[in-house]
C-alpha cells in the first residue's frame, strides 16, 4: 500500500540527497511507532497521512524561511477543502505551516547543539465542517548536524614533566579535546591530534592525544623547558575540518647525569698560626650541573699530611666543603700542609657511571703564617713559699718566659699591680726573680696570688701572663691568750680544793703539729693561799679554791694572773688576769647574790630581758605555793622556766 511521497527532497543539495534516503528509512520507523495509535478505536480507518520524520539542517543562514517539508493527506484532492494545522514544540513560532498546501517552513536559525529534536502534532480538517479528516498525529523534526563546533581542549593549557635523558617514546601527558558536534553522525566530532610546535623533541599520538618524547638524550642542563602546541582537528583531520589548539609546557626533571668536578686542580690558602681551633680555613666547591639531591656533595680528606689537624665538612645550603682547624697551628713547628680532598655525589645514578666516576679530587695547600706571639711562661702556675719572718728584699723564687717566635726577642718581667695592690713583692725585670718588698704577716694574708707579666722588649703589646701562688709560712709570732672573757665566781661557802673555773687558750699562729699550751700562776702568785691552778695537759687548766671562808664584806673581787706559754720555738707567753667575784650561794653552790659593783651583765642580754627575769623572780616570791616548790628546784631550772614562760 502506498502512503504518499516525500516532498522535502525538493531541497537540492548533496546533503539533502542523503537526508532524503535516511528520511525514508526514518519514515518506516515512524510509521511502525504510530501504528498502535491508529489501531485504537479507528482500526478500520485507512490511514492516509503523508507522514514523515522531517529533517532540517541547523545553522541555515538564508534570508527566506527554510523549507522543512510538506504535510499531505491522501484525502486532500487539491480542491482546497482540507486545512492543515500544526501544534506542539515551536509550532507557529519556529515552524509555520501553509494551511492550504501543508508546506512547513522554519522561520529561525536552528542549532542542533541547543535542541536536536522538536516534537509537533499535525491535523487535517475539513474546511467546511472543521472535522478532522485524519486522526491527529505526532511527528518529529530532527535538526541535522553540520560541523559547526571546533574541538576544544577543556583542560588546557597543560603542564607536565618528564625526566631528562628519557628513552624515545616515554609518555609525558595525554591531552584531550572535546567536540560539541554530533558524535553519532558523520565525522564532525571525530578529532585527530597533531603537534604544531615542539618537534622534533616531542610527538603526539593522533588518536589518543598522548604526548611522548621523540628524541633521546634530552639534557635538562642544556634546555629544561619546552613549549608544545597541540592541535585537535575534527573531520578526522581532513581539509575543511575545524581545529582547536592547546599549549603544553613540558619541564625536564633532573637526573644525576653530571659528576662533581672541582674547577681547579689545586688551591692554596694562607692561615695565621694564631687562628683558633674550629675556625674556618677555606671553602671549596666542586661544580655539579645537576640540582637538588643530585648535586648533594660529600667531601673528605683522602691523603696528605693534614689528618687530625684539619677537617672538612659540607655546608648543606651551598654544598661547599668547609675546611676547619682541629688543632692549634704552630708556625715554628710546621709551616705548611697539603690535603688531598675528594668530592663525591651522595647519590650517584648507576646509569651514568659509564660517563666516569661520580667523584673528583683536588689539592689544597695550607700555608701557616708566622704571627708575633706573646711570651710564654715555662709553667702555667708557679707555687712558692716564704716565711713570714723573711727579710725585706729576700728572694722568694724565679719565673721564666720566652718569646716563642723565631726572632726570640728578650722579655721583661713585671707584676700586675692589680694582683698585688699593697706591693708586697718585686720582680727583677730581666731575671724574673721575685723578692719581698715589705714584711709579710701570715695571720693577715696566708696566700698571695699574683700575676706576673712578660713583655717582649721589641713589641710591648705582646704580653704573656704567668701566675704565682705565694704561700706565707707561719712563725710563732703570736702569744697565747684566754679563749674568752671568763666570768668566774667563788661561793662564800666554797670548800678548799673546789674547781671554780676551767680555762683554755687560743693562739693566732698555726704550728704544723698543733697547739700545745702550758698554764701556771705567775711567780708572784705562786704563794697564793686563796686559789691554785692545775694544768690539765690538754690545753686546758682548772682554777681551784685553796681555802674556805671567802667573805664578800671582806673582799668582793680577786684578780688571779694566769701565765700561758705556747710550744713555739722560741715560745711566746702572756699573762692573763682572771677576775673572780665572791658570791652568796645556795646549798647547791649556785650564786644568789654577788657584789653589785663587780657584777657585769652577761653580753647579749637586753635590759628588757633583765626586767623580765626580775619580774619573774618577784612573781615566784609572791606566790606561796611556788615558794614551797622552789626549795626542791635548782636555781638554774627555775631561771630557765621563767625565761621560757615570759618569752612565749
Ligand atoms: C689563690 O688561687 C687559688 C687557686 O689557684 C685559690 O684557690 C685561692 O683561693 C686563691 N687565694 C687567694 C687569697 O686569692
Ligand atoms: C688572799 O686573801 C686574803 C684575804 O682576803 C688577802 O689579804 C690576800 O692578799 C690574798 N692573797 C693574794 C695573793 O691575793
Short mmCIF file of N, CA and C in Angstrom, two decimals, residues 18 144-151 179-192 232-242:
data_model
loop_
_atom_site.label_atom_id
_atom_site.label_comp_id
_atom_site.label_asym_id
_atom_site.label_seq_id
_atom_site.Cartn_x
_atom_site.Cartn_y
_atom_site.Cartn_z
N UNK A 18 21.22 12.76 0.71
CA UNK A 18 21.47 11.79 1.76
C UNK A 18 20.30 11.78 2.75
N UNK A 144 19.46 18.48 11.78
CA UNK A 144 20.59 17.73 11.24
C UNK A 144 21.88 18.48 11.55
N UNK A 145 22.87 17.72 12.09
CA UNK A 145 24.16 18.30 12.49
C UNK A 145 24.92 18.78 11.27
N UNK A 146 25.52 19.94 11.39
CA UNK A 146 26.60 20.29 10.48
C UNK A 146 27.82 20.53 11.37
N UNK A 147 28.98 20.55 10.81
CA UNK A 147 30.21 20.70 11.60
C UNK A 147 30.39 22.17 11.96
N UNK A 148 29.70 22.57 12.94
CA UNK A 148 29.79 23.98 13.32
C UNK A 148 30.47 24.17 14.68
N UNK A 149 31.08 23.12 15.24
CA UNK A 149 31.81 23.26 16.51
C UNK A 149 33.22 22.75 16.34
N UNK A 150 34.19 23.59 16.76
CA UNK A 150 35.58 23.14 16.66
C UNK A 150 35.92 22.37 17.94
N UNK A 151 36.88 21.48 17.85
CA UNK A 151 37.31 20.75 19.05
C UNK A 151 37.90 21.74 20.07
N UNK A 179 34.48 17.81 21.18
CA UNK A 179 33.82 18.49 20.06
C UNK A 179 32.33 18.39 20.30
N UNK A 180 31.65 19.55 20.27
CA UNK A 180 30.23 19.57 20.62
C UNK A 180 29.34 18.99 19.52
N UNK A 181 29.91 18.76 18.33
CA UNK A 181 29.07 18.24 17.25
C UNK A 181 28.66 16.80 17.52
N UNK A 182 27.73 16.32 16.65
CA UNK A 182 27.09 15.02 16.87
C UNK A 182 28.11 13.90 16.71
N UNK A 183 28.44 13.21 17.78
CA UNK A 183 29.46 12.15 17.66
C UNK A 183 28.91 10.92 16.96
N UNK A 184 27.56 10.80 16.84
CA UNK A 184 26.98 9.58 16.27
C UNK A 184 26.79 9.71 14.77
N UNK A 185 27.11 10.89 14.26
CA UNK A 185 26.76 11.13 12.87
C UNK A 185 27.93 11.83 12.19
N UNK A 186 28.39 11.25 11.12
CA UNK A 186 29.44 11.86 10.34
C UNK A 186 30.75 11.95 11.11
N UNK A 187 31.64 12.84 10.66
CA UNK A 187 32.97 12.98 11.25
C UNK A 187 33.14 14.31 11.97
N UNK A 188 32.03 15.00 12.16
CA UNK A 188 32.12 16.35 12.71
C UNK A 188 32.75 16.35 14.10
N UNK A 189 32.63 15.22 14.81
CA UNK A 189 33.16 15.18 16.17
C UNK A 189 34.34 14.24 16.27
N UNK A 190 34.86 13.79 15.15
CA UNK A 190 35.98 12.83 15.20
C UNK A 190 37.28 13.61 15.03
N UNK A 191 38.03 13.72 16.15
CA UNK A 191 39.21 14.58 16.14
C UNK A 191 40.48 13.75 15.98
N UNK A 192 41.48 14.42 15.43
CA UNK A 192 42.81 13.84 15.26
C UNK A 192 43.80 14.87 15.81
N UNK A 232 43.98 19.82 17.72
CA UNK A 232 42.97 18.78 17.51
C UNK A 232 42.11 19.25 16.35
N UNK A 233 41.94 18.36 15.36
CA UNK A 233 41.16 18.76 14.18
C UNK A 233 40.08 17.72 13.96
N UNK A 234 38.85 18.19 13.74
CA UNK A 234 37.76 17.23 13.52
C UNK A 234 37.70 16.86 12.03
N UNK A 235 36.67 16.19 11.63
CA UNK A 235 36.58 15.62 10.27
C UNK A 235 37.78 14.71 10.03
N UNK A 236 38.19 14.00 11.13
CA UNK A 236 39.31 13.08 11.08
C UNK A 236 40.56 13.78 10.56
N UNK A 237 40.63 15.05 10.83
CA UNK A 237 41.84 15.79 10.48
C UNK A 237 41.90 16.20 9.02
N UNK A 238 40.84 15.97 8.27
CA UNK A 238 40.92 16.28 6.84
C UNK A 238 40.69 17.77 6.59
N UNK A 239 41.01 18.16 5.35
CA UNK A 239 40.81 19.54 4.95
C UNK A 239 39.36 19.95 5.19
N UNK A 240 39.17 21.12 5.67
CA UNK A 240 37.81 21.59 5.93
C UNK A 240 37.37 21.31 7.35
N UNK A 241 38.10 20.49 8.07
CA UNK A 241 37.74 20.25 9.46
C UNK A 241 38.04 21.47 10.31
N UNK A 242 37.37 21.54 11.43
CA UNK A 242 37.63 22.64 12.37
C UNK A 242 38.69 22.18 13.37
#
